[in-house]
PDB file of C-alpha atoms in Angstrom:
ATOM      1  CA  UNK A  28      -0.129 -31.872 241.290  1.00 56.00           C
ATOM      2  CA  UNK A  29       3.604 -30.243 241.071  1.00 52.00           C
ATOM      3  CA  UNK A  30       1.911 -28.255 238.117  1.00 51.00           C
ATOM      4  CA  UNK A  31      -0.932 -26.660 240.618  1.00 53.00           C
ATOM      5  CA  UNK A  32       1.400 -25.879 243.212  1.00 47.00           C
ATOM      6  CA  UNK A  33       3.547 -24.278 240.771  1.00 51.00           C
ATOM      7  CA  UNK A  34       0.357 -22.202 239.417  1.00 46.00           C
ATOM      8  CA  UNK A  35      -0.688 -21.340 242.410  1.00 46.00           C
ATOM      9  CA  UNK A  36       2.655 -20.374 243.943  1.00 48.00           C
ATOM     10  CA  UNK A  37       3.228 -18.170 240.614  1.00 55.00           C
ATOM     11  CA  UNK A  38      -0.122 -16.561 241.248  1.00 51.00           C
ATOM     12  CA  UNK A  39       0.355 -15.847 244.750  1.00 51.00           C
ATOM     13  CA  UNK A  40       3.651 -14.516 243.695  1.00 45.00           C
ATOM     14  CA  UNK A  41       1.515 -12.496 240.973  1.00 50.00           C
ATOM     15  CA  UNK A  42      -0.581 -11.042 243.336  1.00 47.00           C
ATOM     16  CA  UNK A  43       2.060 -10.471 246.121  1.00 47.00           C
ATOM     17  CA  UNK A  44       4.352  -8.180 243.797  1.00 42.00           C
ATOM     18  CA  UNK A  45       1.213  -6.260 242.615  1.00 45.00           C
ATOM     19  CA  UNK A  46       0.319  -5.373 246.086  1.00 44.00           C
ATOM     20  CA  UNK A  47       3.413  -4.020 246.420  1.00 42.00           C
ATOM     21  CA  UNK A  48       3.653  -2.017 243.157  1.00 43.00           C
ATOM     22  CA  UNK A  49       0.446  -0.039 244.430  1.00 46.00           C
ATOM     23  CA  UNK A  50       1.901   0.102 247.566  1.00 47.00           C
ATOM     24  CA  UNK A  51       5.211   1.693 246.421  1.00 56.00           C
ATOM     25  CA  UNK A  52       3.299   3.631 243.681  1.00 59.00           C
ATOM     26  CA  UNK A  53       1.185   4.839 246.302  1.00 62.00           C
ATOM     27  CA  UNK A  54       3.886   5.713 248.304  1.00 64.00           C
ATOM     28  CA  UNK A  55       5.758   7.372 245.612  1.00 72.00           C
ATOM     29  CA  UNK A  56       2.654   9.395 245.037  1.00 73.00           C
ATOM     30  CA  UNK A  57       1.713  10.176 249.029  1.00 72.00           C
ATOM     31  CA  UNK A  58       5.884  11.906 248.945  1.00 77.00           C
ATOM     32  CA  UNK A  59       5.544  14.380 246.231  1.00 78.00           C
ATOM     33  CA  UNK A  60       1.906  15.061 246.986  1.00 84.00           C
ATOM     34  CA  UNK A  61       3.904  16.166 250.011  1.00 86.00           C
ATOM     35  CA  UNK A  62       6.431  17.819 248.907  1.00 90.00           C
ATOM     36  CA  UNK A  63       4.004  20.095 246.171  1.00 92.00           C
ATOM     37  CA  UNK A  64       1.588  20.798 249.050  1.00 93.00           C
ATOM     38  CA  UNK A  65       3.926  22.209 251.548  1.00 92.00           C
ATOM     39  CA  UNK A  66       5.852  24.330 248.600  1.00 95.00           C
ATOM     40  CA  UNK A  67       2.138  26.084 248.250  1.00 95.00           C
ATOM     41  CA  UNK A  68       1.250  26.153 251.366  1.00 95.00           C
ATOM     42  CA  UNK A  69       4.848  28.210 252.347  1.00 93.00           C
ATOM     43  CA  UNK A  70       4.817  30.782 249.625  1.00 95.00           C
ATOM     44  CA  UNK A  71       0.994  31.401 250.273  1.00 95.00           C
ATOM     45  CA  UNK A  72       1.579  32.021 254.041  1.00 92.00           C
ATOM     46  CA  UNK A  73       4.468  34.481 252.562  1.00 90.00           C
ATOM     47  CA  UNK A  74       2.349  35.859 250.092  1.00 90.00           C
ATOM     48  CA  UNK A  75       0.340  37.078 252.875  1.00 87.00           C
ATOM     49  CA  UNK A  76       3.335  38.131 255.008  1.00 82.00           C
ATOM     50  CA  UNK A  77       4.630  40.191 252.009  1.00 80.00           C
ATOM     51  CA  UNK A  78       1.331  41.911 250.885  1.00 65.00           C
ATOM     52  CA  UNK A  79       1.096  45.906 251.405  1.00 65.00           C
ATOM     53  CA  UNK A  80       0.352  46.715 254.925  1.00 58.00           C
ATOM     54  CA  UNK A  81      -2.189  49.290 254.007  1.00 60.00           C
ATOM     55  CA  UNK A  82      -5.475  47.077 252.260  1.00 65.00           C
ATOM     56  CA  UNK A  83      -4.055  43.211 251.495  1.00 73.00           C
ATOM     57  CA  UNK A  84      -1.879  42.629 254.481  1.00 75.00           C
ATOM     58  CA  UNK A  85      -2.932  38.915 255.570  1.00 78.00           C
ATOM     59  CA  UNK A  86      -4.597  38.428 252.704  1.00 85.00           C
ATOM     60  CA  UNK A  87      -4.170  35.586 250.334  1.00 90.00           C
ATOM     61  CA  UNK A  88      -4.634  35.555 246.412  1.00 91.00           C
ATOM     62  CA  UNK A  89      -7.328  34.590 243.923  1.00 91.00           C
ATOM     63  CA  UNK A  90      -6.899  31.197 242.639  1.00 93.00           C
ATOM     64  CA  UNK A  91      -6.225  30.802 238.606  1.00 94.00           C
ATOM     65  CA  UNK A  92      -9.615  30.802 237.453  1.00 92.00           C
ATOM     66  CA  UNK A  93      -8.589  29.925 234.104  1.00 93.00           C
ATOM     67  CA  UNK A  94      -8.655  27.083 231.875  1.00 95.00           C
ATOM     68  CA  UNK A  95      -7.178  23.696 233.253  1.00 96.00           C
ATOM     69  CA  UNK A  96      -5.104  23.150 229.786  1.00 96.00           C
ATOM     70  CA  UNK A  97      -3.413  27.323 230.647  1.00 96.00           C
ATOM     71  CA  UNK A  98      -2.219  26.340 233.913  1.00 96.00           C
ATOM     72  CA  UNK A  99       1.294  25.220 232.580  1.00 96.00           C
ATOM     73  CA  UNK A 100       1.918  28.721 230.690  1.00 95.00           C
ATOM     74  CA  UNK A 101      -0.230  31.075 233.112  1.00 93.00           C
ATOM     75  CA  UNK A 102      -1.017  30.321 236.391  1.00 93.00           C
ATOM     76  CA  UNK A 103      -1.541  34.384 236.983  1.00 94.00           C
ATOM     77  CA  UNK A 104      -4.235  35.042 240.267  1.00 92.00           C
ATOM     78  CA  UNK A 105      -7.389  36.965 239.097  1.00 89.00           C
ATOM     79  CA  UNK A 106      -7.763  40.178 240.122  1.00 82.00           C
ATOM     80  CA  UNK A 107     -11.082  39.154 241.389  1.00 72.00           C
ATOM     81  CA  UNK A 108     -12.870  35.553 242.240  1.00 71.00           C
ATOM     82  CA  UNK A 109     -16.199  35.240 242.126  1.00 56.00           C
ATOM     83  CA  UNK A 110     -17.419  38.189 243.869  1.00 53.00           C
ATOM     84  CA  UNK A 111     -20.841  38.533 244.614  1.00 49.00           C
ATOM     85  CA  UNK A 112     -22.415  42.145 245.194  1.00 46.00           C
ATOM     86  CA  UNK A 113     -22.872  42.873 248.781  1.00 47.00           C
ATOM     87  CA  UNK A 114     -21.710  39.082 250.175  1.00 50.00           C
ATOM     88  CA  UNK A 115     -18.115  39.175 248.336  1.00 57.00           C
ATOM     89  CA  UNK A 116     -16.558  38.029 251.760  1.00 66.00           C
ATOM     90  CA  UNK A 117     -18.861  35.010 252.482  1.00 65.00           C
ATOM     91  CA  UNK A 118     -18.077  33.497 249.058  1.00 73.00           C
ATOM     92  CA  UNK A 119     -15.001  31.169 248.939  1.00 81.00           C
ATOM     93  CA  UNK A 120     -13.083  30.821 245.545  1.00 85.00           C
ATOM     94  CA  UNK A 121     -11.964  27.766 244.285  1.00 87.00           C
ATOM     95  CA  UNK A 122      -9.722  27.018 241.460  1.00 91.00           C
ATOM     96  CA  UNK A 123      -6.072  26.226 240.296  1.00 96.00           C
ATOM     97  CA  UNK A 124      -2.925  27.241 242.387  1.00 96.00           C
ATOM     98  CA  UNK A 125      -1.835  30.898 241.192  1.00 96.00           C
ATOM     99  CA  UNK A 126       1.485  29.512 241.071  1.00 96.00           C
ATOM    100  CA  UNK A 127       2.829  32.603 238.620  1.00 96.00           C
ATOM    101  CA  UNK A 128       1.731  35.231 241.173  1.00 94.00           C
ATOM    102  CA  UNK A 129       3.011  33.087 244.076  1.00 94.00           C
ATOM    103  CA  UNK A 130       6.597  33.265 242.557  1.00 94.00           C
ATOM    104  CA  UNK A 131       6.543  29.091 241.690  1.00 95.00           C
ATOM    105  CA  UNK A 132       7.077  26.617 238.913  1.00 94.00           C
ATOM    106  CA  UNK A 133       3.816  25.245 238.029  1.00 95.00           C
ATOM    107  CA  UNK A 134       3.129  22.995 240.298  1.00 95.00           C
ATOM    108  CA  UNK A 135       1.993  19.315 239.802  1.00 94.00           C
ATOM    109  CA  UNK A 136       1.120  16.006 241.739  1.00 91.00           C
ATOM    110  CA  UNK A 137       3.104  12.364 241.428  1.00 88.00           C
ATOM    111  CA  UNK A 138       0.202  11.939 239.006  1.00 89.00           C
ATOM    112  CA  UNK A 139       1.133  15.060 236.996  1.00 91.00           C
ATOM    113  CA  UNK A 140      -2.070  16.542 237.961  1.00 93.00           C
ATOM    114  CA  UNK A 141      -2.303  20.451 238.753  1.00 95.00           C
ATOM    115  CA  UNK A 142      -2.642  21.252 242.211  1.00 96.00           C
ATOM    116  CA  UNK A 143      -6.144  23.146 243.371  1.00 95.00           C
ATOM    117  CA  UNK A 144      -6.830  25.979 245.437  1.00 94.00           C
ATOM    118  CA  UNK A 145      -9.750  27.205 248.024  1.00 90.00           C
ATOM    119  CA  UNK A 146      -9.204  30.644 249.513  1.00 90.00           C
ATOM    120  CA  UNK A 147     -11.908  31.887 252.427  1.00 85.00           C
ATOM    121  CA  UNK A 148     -13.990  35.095 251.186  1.00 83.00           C
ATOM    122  CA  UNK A 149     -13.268  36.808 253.820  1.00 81.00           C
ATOM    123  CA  UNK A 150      -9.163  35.978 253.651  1.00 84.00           C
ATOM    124  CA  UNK A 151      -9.003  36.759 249.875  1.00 84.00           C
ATOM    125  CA  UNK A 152      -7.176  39.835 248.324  1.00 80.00           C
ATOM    126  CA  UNK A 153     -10.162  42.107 247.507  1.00 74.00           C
ATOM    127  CA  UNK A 154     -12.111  41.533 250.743  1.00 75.00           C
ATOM    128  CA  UNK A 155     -13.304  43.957 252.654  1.00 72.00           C
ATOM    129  CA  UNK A 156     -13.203  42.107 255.995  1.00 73.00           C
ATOM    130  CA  UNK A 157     -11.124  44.341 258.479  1.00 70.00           C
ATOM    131  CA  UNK A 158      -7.315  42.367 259.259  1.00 71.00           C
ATOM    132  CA  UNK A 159      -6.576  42.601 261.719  1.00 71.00           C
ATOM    133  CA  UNK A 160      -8.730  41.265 264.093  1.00 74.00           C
ATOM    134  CA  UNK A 161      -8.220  38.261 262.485  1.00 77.00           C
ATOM    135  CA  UNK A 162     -12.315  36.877 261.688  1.00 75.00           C
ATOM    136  CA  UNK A 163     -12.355  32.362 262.232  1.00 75.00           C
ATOM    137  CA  UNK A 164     -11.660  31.151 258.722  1.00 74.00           C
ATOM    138  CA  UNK A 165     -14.552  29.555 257.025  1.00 73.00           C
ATOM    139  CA  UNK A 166     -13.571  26.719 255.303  1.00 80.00           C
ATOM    140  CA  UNK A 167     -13.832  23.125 256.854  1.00 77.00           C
ATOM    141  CA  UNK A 168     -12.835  19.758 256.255  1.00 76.00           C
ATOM    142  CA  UNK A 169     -15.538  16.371 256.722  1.00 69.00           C
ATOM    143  CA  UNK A 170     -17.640  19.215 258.637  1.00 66.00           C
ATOM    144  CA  UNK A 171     -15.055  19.368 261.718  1.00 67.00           C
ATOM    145  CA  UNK A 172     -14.671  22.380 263.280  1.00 59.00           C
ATOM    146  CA  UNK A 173     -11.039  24.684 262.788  1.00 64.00           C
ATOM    147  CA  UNK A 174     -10.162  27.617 261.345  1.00 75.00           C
ATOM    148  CA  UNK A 175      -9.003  26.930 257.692  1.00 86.00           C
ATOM    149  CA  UNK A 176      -8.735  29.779 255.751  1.00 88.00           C
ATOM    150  CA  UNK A 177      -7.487  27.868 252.851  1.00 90.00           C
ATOM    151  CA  UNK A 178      -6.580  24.601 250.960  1.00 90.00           C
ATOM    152  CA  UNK A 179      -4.485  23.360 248.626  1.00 93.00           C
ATOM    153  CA  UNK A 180      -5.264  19.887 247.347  1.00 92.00           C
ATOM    154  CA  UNK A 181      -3.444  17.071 245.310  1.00 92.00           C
ATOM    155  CA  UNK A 182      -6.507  15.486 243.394  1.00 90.00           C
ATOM    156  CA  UNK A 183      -4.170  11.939 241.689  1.00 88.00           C
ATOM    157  CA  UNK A 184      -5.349  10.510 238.976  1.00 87.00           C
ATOM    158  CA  UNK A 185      -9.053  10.269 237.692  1.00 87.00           C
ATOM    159  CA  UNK A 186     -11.218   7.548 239.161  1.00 84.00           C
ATOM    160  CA  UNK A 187     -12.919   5.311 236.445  1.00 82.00           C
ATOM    161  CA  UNK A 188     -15.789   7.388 236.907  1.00 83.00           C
ATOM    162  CA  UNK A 189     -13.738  11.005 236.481  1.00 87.00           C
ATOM    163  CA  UNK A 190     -13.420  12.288 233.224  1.00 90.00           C
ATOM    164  CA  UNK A 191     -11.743  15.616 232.846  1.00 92.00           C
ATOM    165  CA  UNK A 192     -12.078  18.237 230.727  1.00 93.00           C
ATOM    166  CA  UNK A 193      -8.586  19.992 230.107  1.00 92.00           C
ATOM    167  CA  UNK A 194     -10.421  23.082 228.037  1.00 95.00           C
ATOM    168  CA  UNK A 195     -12.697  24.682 231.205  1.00 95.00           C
ATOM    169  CA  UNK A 196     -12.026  25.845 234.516  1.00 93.00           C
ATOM    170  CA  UNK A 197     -11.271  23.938 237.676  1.00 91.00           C
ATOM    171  CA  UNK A 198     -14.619  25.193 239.297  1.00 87.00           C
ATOM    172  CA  UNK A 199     -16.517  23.608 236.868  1.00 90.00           C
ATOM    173  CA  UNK A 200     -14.350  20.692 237.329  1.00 90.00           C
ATOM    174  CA  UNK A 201     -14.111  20.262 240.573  1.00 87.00           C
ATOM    175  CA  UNK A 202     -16.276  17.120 241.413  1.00 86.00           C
ATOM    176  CA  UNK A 203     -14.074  15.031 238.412  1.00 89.00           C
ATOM    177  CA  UNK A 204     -11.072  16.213 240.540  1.00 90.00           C
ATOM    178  CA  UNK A 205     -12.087  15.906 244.167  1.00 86.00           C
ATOM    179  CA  UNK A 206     -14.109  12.565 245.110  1.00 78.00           C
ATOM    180  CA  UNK A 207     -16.216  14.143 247.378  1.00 64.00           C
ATOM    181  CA  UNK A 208     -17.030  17.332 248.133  1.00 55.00           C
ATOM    182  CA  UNK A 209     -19.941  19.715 249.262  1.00 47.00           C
ATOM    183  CA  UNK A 210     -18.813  22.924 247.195  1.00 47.00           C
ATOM    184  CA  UNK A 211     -17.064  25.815 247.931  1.00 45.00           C
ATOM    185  CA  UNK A 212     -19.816  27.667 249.931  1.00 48.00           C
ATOM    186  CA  UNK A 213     -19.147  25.528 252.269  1.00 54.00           C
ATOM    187  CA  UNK A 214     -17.525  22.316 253.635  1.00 55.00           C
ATOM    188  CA  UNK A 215     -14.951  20.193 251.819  1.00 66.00           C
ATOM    189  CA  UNK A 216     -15.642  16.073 252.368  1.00 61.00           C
ATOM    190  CA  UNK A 217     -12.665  14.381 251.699  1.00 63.00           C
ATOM    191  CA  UNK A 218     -12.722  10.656 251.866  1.00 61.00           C
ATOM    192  CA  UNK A 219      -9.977   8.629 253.461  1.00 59.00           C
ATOM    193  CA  UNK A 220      -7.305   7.560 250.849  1.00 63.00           C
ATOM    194  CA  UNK A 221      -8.551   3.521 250.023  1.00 63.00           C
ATOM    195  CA  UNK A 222      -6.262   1.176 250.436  1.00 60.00           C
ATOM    196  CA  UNK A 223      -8.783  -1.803 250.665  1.00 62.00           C
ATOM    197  CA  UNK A 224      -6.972  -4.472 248.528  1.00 59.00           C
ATOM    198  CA  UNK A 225     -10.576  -5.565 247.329  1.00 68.00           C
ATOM    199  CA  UNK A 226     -11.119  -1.838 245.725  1.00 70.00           C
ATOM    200  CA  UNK A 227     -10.372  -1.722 242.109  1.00 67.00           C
ATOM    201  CA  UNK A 228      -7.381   0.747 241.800  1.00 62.00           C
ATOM    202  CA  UNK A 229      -9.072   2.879 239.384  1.00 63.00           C
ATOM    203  CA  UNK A 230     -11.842   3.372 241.888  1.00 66.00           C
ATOM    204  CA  UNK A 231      -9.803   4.217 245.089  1.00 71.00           C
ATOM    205  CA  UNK A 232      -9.933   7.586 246.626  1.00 77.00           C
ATOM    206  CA  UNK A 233      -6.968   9.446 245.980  1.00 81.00           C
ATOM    207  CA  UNK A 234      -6.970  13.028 246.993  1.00 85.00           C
ATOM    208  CA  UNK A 235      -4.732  14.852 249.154  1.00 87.00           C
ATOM    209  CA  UNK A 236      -5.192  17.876 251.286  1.00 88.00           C
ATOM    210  CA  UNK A 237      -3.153  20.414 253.346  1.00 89.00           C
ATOM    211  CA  UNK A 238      -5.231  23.137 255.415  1.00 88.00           C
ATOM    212  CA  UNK A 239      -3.694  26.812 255.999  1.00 90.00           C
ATOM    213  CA  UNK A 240      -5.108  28.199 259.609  1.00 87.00           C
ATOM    214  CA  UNK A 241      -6.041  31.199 260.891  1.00 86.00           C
ATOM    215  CA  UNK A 242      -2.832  30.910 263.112  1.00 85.00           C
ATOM    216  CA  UNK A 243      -1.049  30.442 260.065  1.00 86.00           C
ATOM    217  CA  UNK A 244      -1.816  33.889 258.527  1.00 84.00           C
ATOM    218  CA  UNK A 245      -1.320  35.549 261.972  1.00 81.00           C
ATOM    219  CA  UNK A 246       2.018  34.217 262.638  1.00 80.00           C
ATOM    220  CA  UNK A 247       3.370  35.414 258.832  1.00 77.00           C
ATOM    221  CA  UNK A 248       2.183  38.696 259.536  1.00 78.00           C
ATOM    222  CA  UNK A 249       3.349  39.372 262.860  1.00 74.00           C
ATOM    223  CA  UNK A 250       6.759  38.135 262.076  1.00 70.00           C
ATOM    224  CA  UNK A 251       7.518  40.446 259.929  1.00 61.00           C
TER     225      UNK A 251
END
């Protein structure tokens, strides 16, 4: 009987100190994501502060549409992202964090993953949108209304049922990054972060998000 109690004190003990290492792993992870996220969202809000004041003022960049394994060594915005003839500023871009043309270190997650990018069409360098006035941003998050002209996410690690491929692009990659999502046309569906004790922890959403506003964009413009 001393034996069982032992066993079962040991496993409770077991499963006690595992709870906590997600916990503080998750924790861990929730800080940095934090800490990567506002570093991108500041120097793209300055970005568009800085831009010439004669076509790109209030404008943000192209994302790195490159491969996921270049992001270390480039991390250069492209000149143009997926521009469409005639409807350039109703397509968003999405992609890796242009962290060479933004002035950063390439930027990475607790979980060493690359951080991703979604400009608005009609906020991206190229577009021929008049600024000001300042047009509602067209990006959205779970389908709720506000004016996001861009994201920057921190995707964590793959789920058990993400597999990703370092040698393509982060567009093509996007659904083994984000867990849910209804593209870039459109709106972004992020799913609460799981911490359901029950949930596997290679299954548990994991991605994190920080919105740049319309307001955003107006205040880094007018300040300077």
């Amino acid at each position: 009987m001393l034996l069982t109690l032992t066993v079962l004190v040991m496993a409770g003990l077991s499963f006690a100190l595992d709870a906590l290492l997600i916990k503080s792993s998750r924790v861990r992870e929730d800080v940095r994501a934090f800490q990567v996220l506002s570093q991108a969202k500041e120097a793209l809000i300055a970005y568009a502060g800085a831009s010439d004041r004669t076509n790109n003022l209030g404008r943000l960049p192209c994302p790195f549409l490159g491969n996921i394994s270049n992001y270390d060594t480039d991390g250069t915005a492209a000149s143009e992202c997926n521009a469409v003839t005639g409807v350039a500023d109703t397509v968003n871009s999405f992609g890796l964090l242009p962290w060479s043309t933004l002035g950063l270190a390439p930027l990475r997650d607790g979980s060493n993953s690359p951080i991703l990018y979604a400009v608005a069409g009609r906020y991206k360098r190229g577009s021929s949108t008049s600024i000001p006035p300042y047009p509602a941003g067209n990006l959205t998050l779970n389908n709720n209304s506000g004016d996001y002209v861009a994201f920057v996410f921190a995707p964590g690690n793959p789920l058990s049922t993400q597999t990703r491929v370092l040698n393509d692009t982060a567009a093509n990659q996007q659904a083994q990054f984000l867990e849910r999502r209804a593209g870039i046309t459109g709106d972004f569906e992020l799913a609460k972060i799981d911490v359901n004790s029950t949930t596997p922890a290679a299954d548990r959403y994991n991605d994190r998000v920080l919105g740049i506003s319309q307001n955003d964009l107006i205040y880094a413009v007018t300040r300077n």
